CSV table of N, CA and C in Angstrom, one decimal:
chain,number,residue,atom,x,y,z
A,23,UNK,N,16.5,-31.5,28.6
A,23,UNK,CA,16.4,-30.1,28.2
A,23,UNK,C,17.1,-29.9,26.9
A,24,UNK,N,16.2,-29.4,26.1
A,24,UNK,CA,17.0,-28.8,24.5
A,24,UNK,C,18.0,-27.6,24.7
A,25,UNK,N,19.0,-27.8,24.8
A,25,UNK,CA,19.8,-27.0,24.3
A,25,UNK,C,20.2,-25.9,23.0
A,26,UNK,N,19.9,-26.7,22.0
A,26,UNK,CA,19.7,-25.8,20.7
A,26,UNK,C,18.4,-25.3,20.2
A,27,UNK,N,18.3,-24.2,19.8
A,27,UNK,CA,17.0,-23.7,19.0
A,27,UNK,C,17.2,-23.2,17.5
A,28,UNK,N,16.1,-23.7,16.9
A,28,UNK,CA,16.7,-23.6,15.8
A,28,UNK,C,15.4,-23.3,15.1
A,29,UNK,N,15.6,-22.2,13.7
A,29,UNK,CA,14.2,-21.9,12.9
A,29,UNK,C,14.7,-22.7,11.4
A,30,UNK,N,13.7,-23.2,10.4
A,30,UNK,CA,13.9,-23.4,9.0
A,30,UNK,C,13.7,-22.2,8.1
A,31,UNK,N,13.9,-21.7,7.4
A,31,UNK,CA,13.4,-20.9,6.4
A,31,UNK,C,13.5,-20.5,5.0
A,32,UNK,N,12.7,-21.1,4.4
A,32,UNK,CA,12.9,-21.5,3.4
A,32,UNK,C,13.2,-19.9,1.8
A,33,UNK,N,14.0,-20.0,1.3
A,33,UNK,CA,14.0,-19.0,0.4
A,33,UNK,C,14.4,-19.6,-1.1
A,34,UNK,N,13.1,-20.1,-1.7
A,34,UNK,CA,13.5,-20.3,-3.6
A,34,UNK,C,14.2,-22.0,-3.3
A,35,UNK,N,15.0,-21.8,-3.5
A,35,UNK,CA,16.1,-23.3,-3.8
A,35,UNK,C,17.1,-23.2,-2.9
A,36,UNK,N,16.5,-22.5,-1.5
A,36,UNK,CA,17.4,-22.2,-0.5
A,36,UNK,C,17.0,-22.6,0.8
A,37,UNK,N,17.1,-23.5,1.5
A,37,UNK,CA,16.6,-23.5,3.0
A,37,UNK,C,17.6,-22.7,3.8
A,38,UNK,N,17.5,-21.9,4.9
A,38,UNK,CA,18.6,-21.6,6.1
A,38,UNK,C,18.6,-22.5,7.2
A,39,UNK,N,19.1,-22.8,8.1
A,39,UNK,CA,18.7,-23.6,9.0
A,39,UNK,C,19.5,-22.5,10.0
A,40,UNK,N,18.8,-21.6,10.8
A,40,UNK,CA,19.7,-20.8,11.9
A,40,UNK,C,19.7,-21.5,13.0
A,41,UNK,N,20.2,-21.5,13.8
A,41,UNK,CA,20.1,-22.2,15.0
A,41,UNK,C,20.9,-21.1,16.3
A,42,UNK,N,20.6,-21.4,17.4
A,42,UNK,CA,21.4,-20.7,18.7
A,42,UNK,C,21.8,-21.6,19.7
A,43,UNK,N,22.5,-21.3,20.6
A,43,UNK,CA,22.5,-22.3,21.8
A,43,UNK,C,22.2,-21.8,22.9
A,44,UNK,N,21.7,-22.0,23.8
A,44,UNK,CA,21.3,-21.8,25.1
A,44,UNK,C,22.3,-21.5,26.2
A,45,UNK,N,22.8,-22.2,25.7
A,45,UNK,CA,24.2,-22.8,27.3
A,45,UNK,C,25.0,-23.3,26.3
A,46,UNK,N,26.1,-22.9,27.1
A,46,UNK,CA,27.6,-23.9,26.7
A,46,UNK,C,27.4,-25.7,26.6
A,47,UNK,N,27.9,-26.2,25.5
A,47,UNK,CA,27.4,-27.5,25.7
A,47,UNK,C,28.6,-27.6,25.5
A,48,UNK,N,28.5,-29.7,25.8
A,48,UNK,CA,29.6,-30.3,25.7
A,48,UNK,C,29.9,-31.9,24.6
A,49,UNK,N,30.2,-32.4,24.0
A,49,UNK,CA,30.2,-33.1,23.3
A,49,UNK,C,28.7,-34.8,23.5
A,50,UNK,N,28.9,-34.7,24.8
A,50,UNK,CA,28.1,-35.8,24.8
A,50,UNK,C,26.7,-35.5,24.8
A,51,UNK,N,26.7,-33.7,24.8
A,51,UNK,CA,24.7,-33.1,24.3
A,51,UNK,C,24.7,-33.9,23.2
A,52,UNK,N,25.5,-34.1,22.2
A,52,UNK,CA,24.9,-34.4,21.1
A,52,UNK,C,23.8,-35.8,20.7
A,53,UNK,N,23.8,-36.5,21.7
A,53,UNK,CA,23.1,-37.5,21.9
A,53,UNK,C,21.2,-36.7,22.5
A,54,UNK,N,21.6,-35.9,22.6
A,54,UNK,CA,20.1,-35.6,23.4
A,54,UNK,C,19.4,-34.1,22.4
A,55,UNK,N,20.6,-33.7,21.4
A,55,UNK,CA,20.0,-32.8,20.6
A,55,UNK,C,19.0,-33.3,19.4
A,56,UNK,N,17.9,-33.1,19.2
A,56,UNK,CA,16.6,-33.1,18.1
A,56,UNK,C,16.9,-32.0,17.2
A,57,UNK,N,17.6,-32.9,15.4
A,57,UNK,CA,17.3,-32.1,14.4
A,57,UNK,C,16.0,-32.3,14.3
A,58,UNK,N,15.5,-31.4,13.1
A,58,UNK,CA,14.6,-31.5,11.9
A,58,UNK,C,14.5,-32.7,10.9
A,59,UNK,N,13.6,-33.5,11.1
A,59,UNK,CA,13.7,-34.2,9.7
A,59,UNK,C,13.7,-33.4,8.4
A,60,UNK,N,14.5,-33.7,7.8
A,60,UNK,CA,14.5,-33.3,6.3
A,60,UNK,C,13.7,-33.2,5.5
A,61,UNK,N,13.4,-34.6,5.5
A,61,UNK,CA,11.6,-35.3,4.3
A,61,UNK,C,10.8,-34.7,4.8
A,62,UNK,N,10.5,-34.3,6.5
A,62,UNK,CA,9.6,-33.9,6.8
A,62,UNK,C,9.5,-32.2,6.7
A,63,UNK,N,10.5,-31.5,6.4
A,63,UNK,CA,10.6,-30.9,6.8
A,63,UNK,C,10.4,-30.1,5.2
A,64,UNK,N,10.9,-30.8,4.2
A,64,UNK,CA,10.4,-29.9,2.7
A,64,UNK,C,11.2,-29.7,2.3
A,65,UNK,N,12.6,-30.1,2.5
A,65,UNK,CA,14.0,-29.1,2.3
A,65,UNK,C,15.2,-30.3,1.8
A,66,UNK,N,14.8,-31.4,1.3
A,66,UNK,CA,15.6,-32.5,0.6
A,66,UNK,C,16.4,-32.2,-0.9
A,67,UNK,N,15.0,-31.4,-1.4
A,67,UNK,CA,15.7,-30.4,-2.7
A,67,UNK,C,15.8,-29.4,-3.2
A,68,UNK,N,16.4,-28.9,-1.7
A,68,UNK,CA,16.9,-27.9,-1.9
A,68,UNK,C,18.3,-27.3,-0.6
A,69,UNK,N,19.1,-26.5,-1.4
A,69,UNK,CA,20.8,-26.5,-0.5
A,69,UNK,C,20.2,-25.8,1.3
A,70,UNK,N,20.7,-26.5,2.1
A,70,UNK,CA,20.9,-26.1,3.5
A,70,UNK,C,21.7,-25.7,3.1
A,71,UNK,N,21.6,-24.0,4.0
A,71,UNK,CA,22.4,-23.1,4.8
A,71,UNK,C,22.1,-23.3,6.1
A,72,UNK,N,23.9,-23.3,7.3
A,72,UNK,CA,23.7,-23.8,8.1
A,72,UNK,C,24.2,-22.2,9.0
A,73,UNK,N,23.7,-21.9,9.6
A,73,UNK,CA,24.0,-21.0,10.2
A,73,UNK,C,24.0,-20.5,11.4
A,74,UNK,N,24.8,-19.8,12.5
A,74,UNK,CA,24.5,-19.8,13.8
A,74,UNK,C,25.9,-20.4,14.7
A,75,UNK,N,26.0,-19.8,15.8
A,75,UNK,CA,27.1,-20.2,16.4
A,75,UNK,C,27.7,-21.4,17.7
A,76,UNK,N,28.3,-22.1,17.1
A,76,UNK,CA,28.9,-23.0,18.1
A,76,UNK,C,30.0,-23.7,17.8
A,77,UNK,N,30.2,-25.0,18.4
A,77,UNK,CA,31.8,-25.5,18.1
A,77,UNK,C,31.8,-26.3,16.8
A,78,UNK,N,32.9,-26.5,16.1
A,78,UNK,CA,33.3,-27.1,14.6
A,78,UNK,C,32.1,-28.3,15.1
A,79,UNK,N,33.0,-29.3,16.1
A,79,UNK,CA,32.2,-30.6,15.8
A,79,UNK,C,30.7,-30.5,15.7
A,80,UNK,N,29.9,-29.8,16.5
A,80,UNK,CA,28.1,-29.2,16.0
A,80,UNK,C,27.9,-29.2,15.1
A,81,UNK,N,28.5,-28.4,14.1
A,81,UNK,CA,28.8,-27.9,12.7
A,81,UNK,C,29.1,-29.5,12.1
A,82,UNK,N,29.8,-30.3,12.4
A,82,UNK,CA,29.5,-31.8,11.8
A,82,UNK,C,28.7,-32.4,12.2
A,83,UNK,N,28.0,-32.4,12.9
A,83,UNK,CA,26.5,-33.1,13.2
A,83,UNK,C,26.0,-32.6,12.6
A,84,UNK,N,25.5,-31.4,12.3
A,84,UNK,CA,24.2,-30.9,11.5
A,84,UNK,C,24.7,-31.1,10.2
A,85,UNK,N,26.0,-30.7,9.4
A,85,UNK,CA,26.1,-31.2,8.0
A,85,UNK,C,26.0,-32.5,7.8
A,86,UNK,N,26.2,-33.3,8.7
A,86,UNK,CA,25.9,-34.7,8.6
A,86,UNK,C,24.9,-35.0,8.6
A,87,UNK,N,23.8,-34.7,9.1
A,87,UNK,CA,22.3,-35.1,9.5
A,87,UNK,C,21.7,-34.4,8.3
A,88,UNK,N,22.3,-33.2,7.6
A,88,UNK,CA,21.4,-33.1,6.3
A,88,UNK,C,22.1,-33.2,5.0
A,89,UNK,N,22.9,-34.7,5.2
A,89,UNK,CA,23.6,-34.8,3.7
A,89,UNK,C,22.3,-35.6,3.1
A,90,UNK,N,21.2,-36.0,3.2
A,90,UNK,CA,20.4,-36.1,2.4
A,90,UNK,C,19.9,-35.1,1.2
A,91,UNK,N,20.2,-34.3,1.6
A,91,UNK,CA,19.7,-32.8,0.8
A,91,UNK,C,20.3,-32.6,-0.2
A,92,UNK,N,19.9,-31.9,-1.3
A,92,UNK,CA,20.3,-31.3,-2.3
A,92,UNK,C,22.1,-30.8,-2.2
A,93,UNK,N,22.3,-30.5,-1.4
A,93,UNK,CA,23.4,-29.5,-1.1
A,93,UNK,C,23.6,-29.0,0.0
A,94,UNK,N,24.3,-28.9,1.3
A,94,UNK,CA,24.8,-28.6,2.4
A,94,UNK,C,25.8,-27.1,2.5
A,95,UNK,N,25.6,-25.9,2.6
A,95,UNK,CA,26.1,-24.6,3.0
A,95,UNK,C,26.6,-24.3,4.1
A,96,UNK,N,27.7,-23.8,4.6
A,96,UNK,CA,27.9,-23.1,5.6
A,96,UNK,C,28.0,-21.8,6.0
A,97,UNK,N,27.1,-20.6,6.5
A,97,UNK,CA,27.1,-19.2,6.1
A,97,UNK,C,28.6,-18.7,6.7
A,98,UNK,N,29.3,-17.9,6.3
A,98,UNK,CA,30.5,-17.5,6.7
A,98,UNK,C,30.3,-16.0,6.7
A,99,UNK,N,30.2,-15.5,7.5
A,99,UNK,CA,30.0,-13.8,7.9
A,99,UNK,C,31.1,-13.2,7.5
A,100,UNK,N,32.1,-13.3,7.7
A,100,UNK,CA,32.9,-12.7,6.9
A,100,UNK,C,33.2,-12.4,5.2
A,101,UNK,N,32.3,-13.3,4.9
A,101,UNK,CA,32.2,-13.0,3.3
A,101,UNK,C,30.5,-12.4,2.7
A,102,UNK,N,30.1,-12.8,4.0
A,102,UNK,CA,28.1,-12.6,4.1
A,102,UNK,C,27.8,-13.0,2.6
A,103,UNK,N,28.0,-14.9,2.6
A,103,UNK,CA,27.5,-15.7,2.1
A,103,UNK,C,28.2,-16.9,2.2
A,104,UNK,N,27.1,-18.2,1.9
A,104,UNK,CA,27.3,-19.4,2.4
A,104,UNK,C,28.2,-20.0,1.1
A,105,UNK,N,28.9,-21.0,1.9
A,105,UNK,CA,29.8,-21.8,1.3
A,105,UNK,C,29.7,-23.0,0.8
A,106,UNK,N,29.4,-23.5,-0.2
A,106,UNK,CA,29.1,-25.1,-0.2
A,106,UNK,C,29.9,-26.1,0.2
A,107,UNK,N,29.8,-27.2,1.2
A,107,UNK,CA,30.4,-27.8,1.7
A,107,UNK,C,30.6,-29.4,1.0
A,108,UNK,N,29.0,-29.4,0.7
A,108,UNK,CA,28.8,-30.6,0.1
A,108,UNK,C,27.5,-30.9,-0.5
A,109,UNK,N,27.8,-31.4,-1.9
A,109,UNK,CA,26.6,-31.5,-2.6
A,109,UNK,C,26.3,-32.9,-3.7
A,110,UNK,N,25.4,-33.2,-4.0
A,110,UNK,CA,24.6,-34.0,-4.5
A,110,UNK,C,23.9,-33.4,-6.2
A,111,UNK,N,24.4,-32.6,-6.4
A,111,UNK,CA,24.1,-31.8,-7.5
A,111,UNK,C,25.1,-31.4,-8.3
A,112,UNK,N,24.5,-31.2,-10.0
A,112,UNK,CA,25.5,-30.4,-10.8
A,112,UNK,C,25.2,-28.8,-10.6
A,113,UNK,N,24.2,-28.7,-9.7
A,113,UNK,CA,24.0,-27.3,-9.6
A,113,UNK,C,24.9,-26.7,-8.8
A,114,UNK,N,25.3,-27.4,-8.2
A,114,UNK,CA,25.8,-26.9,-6.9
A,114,UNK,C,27.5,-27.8,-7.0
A,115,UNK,N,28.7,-26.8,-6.8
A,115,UNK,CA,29.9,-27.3,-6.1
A,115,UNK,C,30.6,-27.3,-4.8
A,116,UNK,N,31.3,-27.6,-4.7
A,116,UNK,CA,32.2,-27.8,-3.5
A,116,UNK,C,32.7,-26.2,-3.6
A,117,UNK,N,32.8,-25.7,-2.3
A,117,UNK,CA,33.5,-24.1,-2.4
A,117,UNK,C,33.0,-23.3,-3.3
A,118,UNK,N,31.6,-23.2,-4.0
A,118,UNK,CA,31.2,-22.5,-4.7
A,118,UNK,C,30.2,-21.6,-3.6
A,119,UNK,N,30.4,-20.5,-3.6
A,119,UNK,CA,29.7,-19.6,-2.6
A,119,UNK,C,28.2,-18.9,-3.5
A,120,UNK,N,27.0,-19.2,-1.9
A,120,UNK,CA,26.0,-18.8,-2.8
A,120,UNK,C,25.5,-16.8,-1.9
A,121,UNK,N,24.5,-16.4,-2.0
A,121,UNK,CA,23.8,-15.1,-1.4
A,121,UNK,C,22.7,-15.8,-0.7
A,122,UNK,N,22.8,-15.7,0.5
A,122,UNK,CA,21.7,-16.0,1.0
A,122,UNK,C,21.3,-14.5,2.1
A,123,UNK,N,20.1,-14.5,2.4
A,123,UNK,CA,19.4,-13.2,3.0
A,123,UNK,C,19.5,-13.6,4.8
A,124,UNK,N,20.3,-13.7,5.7
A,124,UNK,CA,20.6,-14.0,6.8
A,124,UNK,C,19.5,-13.5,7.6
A,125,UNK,N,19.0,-12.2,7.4
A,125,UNK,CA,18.2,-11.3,8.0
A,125,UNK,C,18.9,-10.8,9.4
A,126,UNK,N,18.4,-10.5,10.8
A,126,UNK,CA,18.9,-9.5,11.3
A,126,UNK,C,19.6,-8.4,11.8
């Protein structure tokens, strides 16, 4: 059973990656959770925003599964905009915060 759901959406030189969780998980879901391919997915060049709620370590699986990318974001609601975490680009820095359109 999938546990996470998750939408892509793409904005300019921006992907979001929202995600939700179903149920309370526990560390060893992470073996049975299905990202997104990246390549397949259209989003290699351009910065993931990672957005949506659950535990730190999650939040290191998914920046990990899309250091392929251009650039890796974290959305931080309290500042309502994403943080760069990690990047592959002169466009993009470490703790350089970008505007992304969260929606709801």
């Amino acid at each position: 059973m999938e546990c996470l759901k998750y939408k892509i959406t793409k904005q300019g030189e921006v992907a979001l990656f929202n995600f939700e969780l179903d149920e309370a998980i526990e560390p060893e879901d992470l073996k049975k959770i299905k990202l997104p391919d990246p390549v397949a997915e259209k989003v290699t060049d351009k910065a993931v925003v990672i957005s949506g709620r659950g535990p730190i370590w999650l939040y290191g699986f998914i920046i990990h599964h899309f250091h392929p990318c251009m650039a890796v974001a974290v959305f931080d609601p309290r500042l309502g905009k994403a943080v760069i975490v990690e990047s592959h680009s002169k466009k993009y820095t470490i703790g350089e915060t970008i505007n992304i359109n969260i929606g709801g």
